[in-house]
Amino acid sequence: MAEKVVIIGSGPAGWTAAIYAARAALSPLVFEGAVTEENRMAGTLPLGQLALTTEVENYPGFPAGDMEAYLDNSIASDRRSYMAPHHKQGVSGPELMELMRQQALNFGTRIVTDDIVDVDFESRPFKLTSLEGQQVEAHAVIIATGARANYLGLPSEERFKNRGVSACAVCDGALPRFRNKPLVVVGGGDSAVEEADYLSKFGSIVYMVHRRDQLRASKIMQDRALNNKKIEVLWNTVVDEVLGDDQSGVTGVRLDSTVGKGKRDVEAGGMFCAIGHTPNTAFLKGKLEMNEKGYLKWTKAQRTYTSVEGVFAAGDVADDYYRQAITAAGTGCMAALDAERWLATKGI
Ligand code: NAP
């Protein structure tokens, strides 16, 4: 029998959609993603981008406080054991995602730990195929597969992820390790300026490392960077290697010139990549309308409808602008309500 609603993805959008759909008695089935080496390398393991971050200080409802007892009470012990005990105040990204997952389970959500790799949106009900070959039929589908930050792809960058290398200044910039240290932002677009501007509140100086001699950022954002005394743009420059050690994490970067001026080392307590994101939509190519960057298009104002009736999109997979946990959760709620109402009009 066909599922009423299948949700693909397991970030804040997916779990919020599941909580709402479960409470609406739609008995949602979530494909949370596969645990594969390929997904680990790409940054697309279950629980999404938040699972790759540390403290989450801007998700409403989690002020600083001792989380340990609450986590012990609310999450099943087999899921709890892999989470390292922490002695900090407040919730971490992985904890927040486990809490959302548990909340979805509590209302009867069913979960499959696998990727959906193929979709047939031309037949009704829709047909979905998983990596392991499972075939599922669904009357409605919510896509919440998110996006992944682009990194430079250097081995040294991989080594220091979460220990000074980040792709989200808003998530990580206020951490103590970055305070009053020189910081590096890679990129020349609006995000790079925004991150550099944000980080200039915490770091002693922010070097914007840009591979060309002109910023891609909009004029107003360019002015913001160039007028900020704590931001220095290093033109025609790329990061050759992230420097550091096991104890301190990142201690600097080795820079190279794109115009033949040679290499040099710069001291830095952190490196932030702001070289764009890639939405996880490869399996939807040709099946749903996307923008030129591959993000799913919402086809109806203020709604999560996509170009195929009965398929809804929530979270970063349809948003290259806000990209916050709370906005993703918000659109996840919208997608579940949209799906519920749409199914009702079909008598399903
Ligand atoms: P973006 O505009 O695509 O810029 C990416 C930047 O990263 C470019 O400067 C690019 O260099 C550089 N880059 C890409 N790959 C690189 C690599 N491998 N090595 C070194 N540098 C690399 O991306 P974005 O800044 O994330 O912005 C995305 C969208 O969101 C844009 O439409 C932007 O306007 C919007 N946005 C707006 C705001 C705002 O208005 N406040 C804030 C953030 C984002 P090149 O320039 O040489 O290609």
Coordinates of C-alpha atoms and ligand atoms in Angstrom, one line a residue:
M1 CA 0.0 0.0 0.0
A2 CA 1.2 3.5 -0.8
E3 CA 2.5 5.7 2.0
K4 CA 0.6 8.9 2.6
V5 CA 3.7 10.9 2.9
V6 CA 7.4 10.1 2.6
I7 CA 9.9 12.6 3.8
I8 CA 13.4 12.5 2.4
G9 CA 16.1 14.1 4.6
S10 CA 16.9 14.3 8.3
G11 CA 17.9 17.8 9.2
P12 CA 15.6 20.3 11.1
A13 CA 13.3 20.6 8.1
G14 CA 12.8 16.8 7.7
W15 CA 12.2 16.1 11.4
T16 CA 9.9 19.1 11.9
A17 CA 7.9 17.9 8.8
A18 CA 7.8 14.4 10.4
I19 CA 6.6 15.7 13.8
Y20 CA 3.7 17.7 12.2
A21 CA 2.8 14.9 9.7
A22 CA 2.8 12.3 12.5
R23 CA 0.6 14.4 14.7
A24 CA -1.7 14.8 11.7
A25 CA -2.1 11.0 11.6
L26 CA -0.3 10.7 8.2
S27 CA 2.1 8.1 9.6
P28 CA 5.2 9.6 7.8
L29 CA 8.1 7.5 6.6
V30 CA 11.4 9.3 6.8
F31 CA 14.4 8.3 4.7
E32 CA 17.1 9.8 6.9
G33 CA 20.0 9.0 4.5
A34 CA 22.6 6.2 4.3
V35 CA 25.6 5.9 6.5
T36 CA 28.2 5.4 3.8
E37 CA 31.8 6.6 3.4
E38 CA 30.8 8.5 0.3
N39 CA 28.2 10.4 2.3
R40 CA 30.7 11.0 5.1
M41 CA 33.2 12.5 2.7
A42 CA 30.5 14.7 1.1
G43 CA 29.1 15.9 4.4
T44 CA 25.7 14.3 3.7
L45 CA 25.4 11.8 6.5
P46 CA 22.0 11.5 8.3
L47 CA 21.1 14.5 10.5
G48 CA 22.5 16.9 8.1
Q49 CA 24.8 19.9 8.5
L50 CA 23.9 20.5 12.1
A51 CA 25.5 17.1 13.0
L52 CA 28.7 18.6 11.8
T53 CA 28.7 21.7 14.0
T54 CA 29.4 22.1 17.7
E55 CA 27.4 24.4 20.0
V56 CA 24.1 25.8 18.7
E57 CA 23.4 29.1 20.5
N58 CA 20.8 30.6 18.3
Y59 CA 18.1 27.9 18.2
P60 CA 15.3 29.3 20.3
G61 CA 14.4 27.2 23.3
F62 CA 17.9 26.1 24.3
P63 CA 19.4 28.7 26.5
A64 CA 22.6 27.9 28.3
G65 CA 22.0 25.2 30.9
D66 CA 23.0 21.6 31.8
M67 CA 21.8 19.4 29.0
E68 CA 23.1 16.1 30.3
A69 CA 20.2 15.0 32.5
Y70 CA 17.7 16.1 29.9
L71 CA 19.4 14.2 27.1
D72 CA 19.6 11.1 29.3
N73 CA 15.9 11.3 29.9
S74 CA 14.7 12.1 26.4
I75 CA 16.9 10.1 24.1
A76 CA 17.1 6.3 23.8
S77 CA 20.3 4.9 25.5
D78 CA 21.6 3.2 22.3
R79 CA 21.5 6.6 20.5
R80 CA 22.9 8.4 23.5
S81 CA 26.0 6.3 23.9
Y82 CA 27.8 7.5 20.8
M83 CA 27.4 11.1 21.8
A84 CA 30.5 12.2 23.8
P85 CA 29.6 13.5 27.2
H86 CA 30.1 17.2 27.3
H87 CA 30.6 19.6 30.2
K88 CA 29.5 22.7 28.4
Q89 CA 26.3 24.7 28.8
G90 CA 23.7 24.4 26.1
V91 CA 22.8 22.2 23.2
S92 CA 25.1 20.9 20.4
G93 CA 24.2 20.4 16.8
P94 CA 24.2 16.6 17.0
E95 CA 22.2 16.7 20.2
L96 CA 19.6 19.0 18.8
M97 CA 19.2 16.7 15.8
E98 CA 18.9 13.6 18.0
L99 CA 16.2 15.4 20.1
M100 CA 14.2 16.3 17.0
R101 CA 14.6 12.7 15.7
Q102 CA 13.4 11.4 19.0
Q103 CA 10.4 13.8 19.0
A104 CA 9.4 12.6 15.6
L105 CA 9.7 8.9 16.7
N106 CA 7.6 9.6 19.8
F107 CA 4.6 10.5 17.6
G108 CA 5.0 7.4 15.4
T109 CA 7.3 8.4 12.6
R110 CA 9.0 5.4 10.9
I111 CA 12.6 5.8 9.9
V112 CA 14.7 4.1 7.2
T113 CA 18.4 4.7 7.3
D114 CA 18.9 4.8 3.6
D115 CA 19.2 7.3 0.7
I116 CA 16.5 7.8 -1.9
V117 CA 18.5 7.6 -5.2
D118 CA 15.7 7.7 -7.8
V119 CA 12.2 9.1 -8.0
D120 CA 9.4 8.6 -10.5
F121 CA 7.1 11.6 -10.2
E122 CA 5.2 10.8 -13.3
S123 CA 3.2 7.9 -11.9
R124 CA 0.6 8.3 -9.2
P125 CA 1.3 7.3 -6.4
F126 CA 4.9 8.4 -6.8
K127 CA 7.6 5.7 -6.9
L128 CA 10.8 6.1 -4.9
T129 CA 13.9 3.8 -5.0
S130 CA 16.5 3.6 -2.2
L131 CA 20.2 3.0 -2.4
E132 CA 19.7 -0.5 -1.1
G133 CA 17.0 -1.2 -3.7
Q134 CA 13.9 -0.7 -1.6
Q135 CA 10.9 0.5 -3.6
V136 CA 8.3 2.7 -1.9
E137 CA 5.1 4.3 -3.2
A138 CA 3.9 7.6 -1.8
H139 CA 1.0 9.9 -2.4
A140 CA 2.9 12.9 -1.2
V141 CA 6.6 13.5 -0.8
I142 CA 8.5 16.2 1.2
I143 CA 12.0 16.8 0.0
A144 CA 14.3 18.0 2.8
T145 CA 17.7 16.8 1.7
G146 CA 19.4 20.1 2.5
A147 CA 22.6 21.4 1.1
R148 CA 26.3 21.0 1.9
A149 CA 28.9 23.6 2.3
N150 CA 31.7 23.7 -0.3
Y151 CA 35.2 23.3 1.1
L152 CA 38.4 23.7 -0.7
G153 CA 39.2 20.0 -0.7
L154 CA 42.6 20.1 1.0
P155 CA 43.5 17.1 3.3
S156 CA 44.7 19.6 6.0
E157 CA 41.3 21.3 5.9
E158 CA 39.6 17.9 6.5
R159 CA 42.0 17.3 9.5
F160 CA 41.0 20.5 11.3
K161 CA 37.2 20.5 10.6
N162 CA 35.5 21.6 13.9
R163 CA 38.9 22.4 15.3
G164 CA 39.3 25.8 13.6
V165 CA 38.0 25.0 10.1
S166 CA 34.4 25.9 9.6
A167 CA 32.0 26.9 6.9
C168 CA 29.6 28.8 9.1
A169 CA 30.7 32.0 10.9
V170 CA 27.2 32.5 12.4
C171 CA 27.3 29.0 13.8
D172 CA 30.9 28.9 15.1
G173 CA 32.3 32.4 15.1
A174 CA 31.6 33.3 18.7
L175 CA 33.4 30.2 20.1
P176 CA 36.3 31.1 22.5
R177 CA 38.9 29.5 20.2
F178 CA 38.4 32.4 17.7
R179 CA 38.5 35.3 20.2
N180 CA 41.1 38.0 19.6
K181 CA 42.9 35.9 17.0
P182 CA 43.6 36.6 13.4
L183 CA 41.0 34.7 11.3
V184 CA 40.8 33.8 7.6
V185 CA 37.7 33.8 5.4
V186 CA 38.1 32.2 2.0
G187 CA 35.9 33.6 -0.8
G188 CA 34.9 36.9 -2.4
G189 CA 31.1 36.7 -2.6
D190 CA 28.4 38.2 -0.4
S191 CA 28.7 35.3 2.1
A192 CA 32.4 35.8 2.5
V193 CA 31.9 39.5 3.2
E194 CA 29.1 38.8 5.6
E195 CA 31.2 36.2 7.4
A196 CA 34.2 38.4 7.5
D197 CA 32.1 41.3 8.9
Y198 CA 30.6 39.1 11.5
L199 CA 33.9 37.6 12.5
S200 CA 35.5 41.0 12.8
K201 CA 33.5 41.3 16.1
F202 CA 35.5 38.5 17.6
G203 CA 38.9 38.2 15.8
S204 CA 41.8 40.6 16.1
I205 CA 41.9 40.9 12.3
V206 CA 40.1 39.1 9.5
Y207 CA 41.9 38.2 6.3
M208 CA 39.6 37.7 3.3
V209 CA 41.5 35.4 1.0
H210 CA 40.2 35.8 -2.6
R211 CA 41.5 34.2 -5.7
R212 CA 40.9 37.2 -8.0
D213 CA 41.6 40.9 -7.9
Q214 CA 37.8 41.8 -7.7
L215 CA 35.1 40.8 -5.3
R216 CA 32.1 39.0 -6.6
A217 CA 30.0 40.5 -3.7
S218 CA 27.4 43.2 -4.4
K219 CA 28.6 46.8 -4.2
I220 CA 27.1 47.5 -0.9
M221 CA 28.7 44.4 0.6
Q222 CA 32.0 45.2 -1.0
D223 CA 31.9 48.6 0.7
R224 CA 31.2 46.9 4.0
A225 CA 34.3 44.8 3.7
L226 CA 36.5 47.6 2.4
N227 CA 35.4 50.1 5.0
N228 CA 35.9 47.7 7.9
K229 CA 39.3 48.4 9.4
K230 CA 39.5 44.9 10.9
I231 CA 39.1 43.3 7.4
E232 CA 42.0 43.0 5.1
V233 CA 41.4 41.6 1.6
L234 CA 44.3 39.5 0.3
W235 CA 43.8 39.7 -3.4
N236 CA 44.9 37.1 -6.0
T237 CA 45.5 34.6 -3.2
V238 CA 44.5 31.1 -2.4
V239 CA 44.9 28.8 0.6
D240 CA 47.5 26.1 -0.1
E241 CA 47.4 24.4 3.3
V242 CA 45.9 24.7 6.7
L243 CA 48.5 24.7 9.4
G244 CA 48.0 23.5 12.9
D245 CA 48.6 20.7 15.4
D246 CA 46.5 18.2 17.3
Q247 CA 46.5 20.2 20.5
S248 CA 45.7 23.7 19.3
G249 CA 43.8 22.9 16.1
V250 CA 44.4 25.6 13.4
T251 CA 47.3 27.9 14.0
G252 CA 47.7 29.4 10.5
V253 CA 47.4 29.0 6.8
R254 CA 49.9 28.7 4.0
L255 CA 48.9 31.1 1.2
D256 CA 49.9 31.0 -2.4
S257 CA 49.7 33.8 -5.0
T258 CA 47.7 33.3 -8.2
V259 CA 49.9 35.9 -9.9
G260 CA 53.3 34.3 -9.2
K261 CA 54.3 36.1 -6.0
G262 CA 55.0 32.9 -4.1
K263 CA 53.9 31.3 -0.9
R264 CA 53.8 32.6 2.7
D265 CA 52.5 31.6 6.1
V266 CA 50.0 33.6 8.0
E267 CA 49.1 33.1 11.6
A268 CA 45.4 32.4 12.2
G269 CA 43.2 30.8 14.8
G270 CA 40.6 29.8 12.3
M271 CA 39.7 29.4 8.6
F272 CA 36.1 29.9 7.4
C273 CA 35.2 28.7 3.9
A274 CA 32.6 30.9 2.2
I275 CA 32.8 29.5 -1.3
G276 CA 29.2 28.6 -1.7
H277 CA 27.0 25.6 -1.0
T278 CA 25.7 22.8 -3.1
P279 CA 22.1 21.6 -2.7
N280 CA 21.6 17.8 -2.4
T281 CA 19.4 17.6 -5.5
A282 CA 21.4 15.5 -7.9
F283 CA 18.9 12.6 -7.7
L284 CA 16.1 15.1 -8.7
K285 CA 17.6 16.4 -11.9
G286 CA 15.1 16.6 -14.6
K287 CA 12.3 15.6 -12.2
L288 CA 11.7 19.0 -10.4
E289 CA 12.3 22.6 -11.4
M290 CA 15.4 24.0 -9.9
N291 CA 17.2 27.4 -10.1
E292 CA 20.5 27.7 -11.9
K293 CA 22.4 26.6 -8.8
G294 CA 20.3 23.4 -8.4
Y295 CA 18.1 24.6 -5.5
L296 CA 14.5 23.4 -5.7
K297 CA 12.0 26.1 -6.8
W298 CA 9.0 26.9 -4.8
T299 CA 6.3 27.4 -7.4
K300 CA 3.7 29.1 -5.3
A301 CA 4.3 32.2 -3.1
Q302 CA 4.4 31.5 0.6
R303 CA 3.9 27.8 0.0
T304 CA 6.3 24.9 -0.2
Y305 CA 4.9 23.5 -3.4
T306 CA 7.3 22.4 -6.1
S307 CA 6.8 22.0 -9.9
V308 CA 5.1 18.6 -9.3
E309 CA 1.8 18.6 -7.5
G310 CA 2.1 16.6 -4.3
V311 CA 5.8 17.1 -3.9
F312 CA 6.9 19.7 -1.4
A313 CA 10.3 21.1 -0.5
A314 CA 11.5 22.4 2.9
G315 CA 14.8 23.6 4.3
D316 CA 18.0 24.5 2.7
V317 CA 17.3 22.4 -0.4
A318 CA 15.0 25.2 -1.4
D319 CA 16.8 28.1 0.3
D320 CA 20.2 29.5 -0.5
Y321 CA 19.5 32.7 1.4
Y322 CA 18.6 32.2 5.1
R323 CA 20.0 28.7 5.6
Q324 CA 19.4 28.6 9.4
A325 CA 18.2 25.7 11.5
I326 CA 15.2 27.6 12.7
T327 CA 14.2 28.7 9.1
A328 CA 14.6 25.1 7.9
A329 CA 12.4 23.9 10.8
G330 CA 9.8 26.5 10.0
T331 CA 9.6 25.5 6.3
G332 CA 9.5 21.8 7.4
C333 CA 6.3 22.6 9.4
M334 CA 4.9 24.5 6.4
A335 CA 5.6 21.5 4.1
A336 CA 3.8 19.1 6.4
L337 CA 0.8 21.4 6.6
D338 CA 0.8 21.9 2.8
A339 CA 1.0 18.1 2.3
E340 CA -1.7 17.4 4.8
R341 CA -4.1 19.9 3.2
W342 CA -3.2 18.8 -0.3
L343 CA -3.8 15.1 0.6
A344 CA -7.2 16.1 2.1
T345 CA -8.2 17.8 -1.2
K346 CA -7.5 14.4 -2.9
G347 CA -9.5 12.5 -0.3
I348 CA -6.3 10.6 0.8
Ligands
NAP1 P1 29.0 33.1 -4.5 O1 28.3 34.4 -4.8 O2 28.9 32.0 -5.5 O3 30.5 33.4 -4.2 C1 31.4 32.3 -3.9 C2 32.8 32.9 -3.8 O4 33.7 31.9 -3.5 C3 33.3 33.6 -5.1 O5 34.0 34.8 -4.8 C4 34.2 32.6 -5.7 O6 35.3 33.2 -6.4 C5 34.8 31.9 -4.5 N1 35.1 30.5 -4.7 C6 34.3 29.5 -5.2 N2 35.0 28.4 -5.3 C7 36.3 28.6 -4.8 C8 37.4 27.8 -4.7 N3 37.4 26.5 -5.0 N4 38.5 28.4 -4.2 C9 38.5 29.8 -3.9 N5 37.5 30.6 -4.0 C10 36.3 30.0 -4.5 O7 28.4 32.4 -3.1 P2 27.9 33.2 -1.8 O8 28.8 34.3 -1.4 O9 27.7 32.0 -0.8 O10 26.5 33.8 -2.2 C11 25.4 32.9 -2.6 C12 24.2 33.7 -2.9 O11 23.6 34.2 -1.7 C13 24.5 34.9 -3.8 O12 23.5 35.1 -4.7 C14 24.6 36.1 -2.8 O13 24.3 37.3 -3.4 C15 23.6 35.6 -1.8 N6 23.9 36.2 -0.4 C16 23.5 37.4 -0.1 C17 23.8 38.0 1.1 C18 23.4 39.4 1.4 O14 22.8 40.0 0.6 N7 23.5 39.8 2.6 C19 24.6 37.3 2.0 C20 25.0 36.0 1.6 C21 24.7 35.5 0.4 P3 35.1 33.9 -7.8 O15 34.5 35.2 -7.4 O16 36.5 34.0 -8.3 O17 34.2 33.0 -8.6

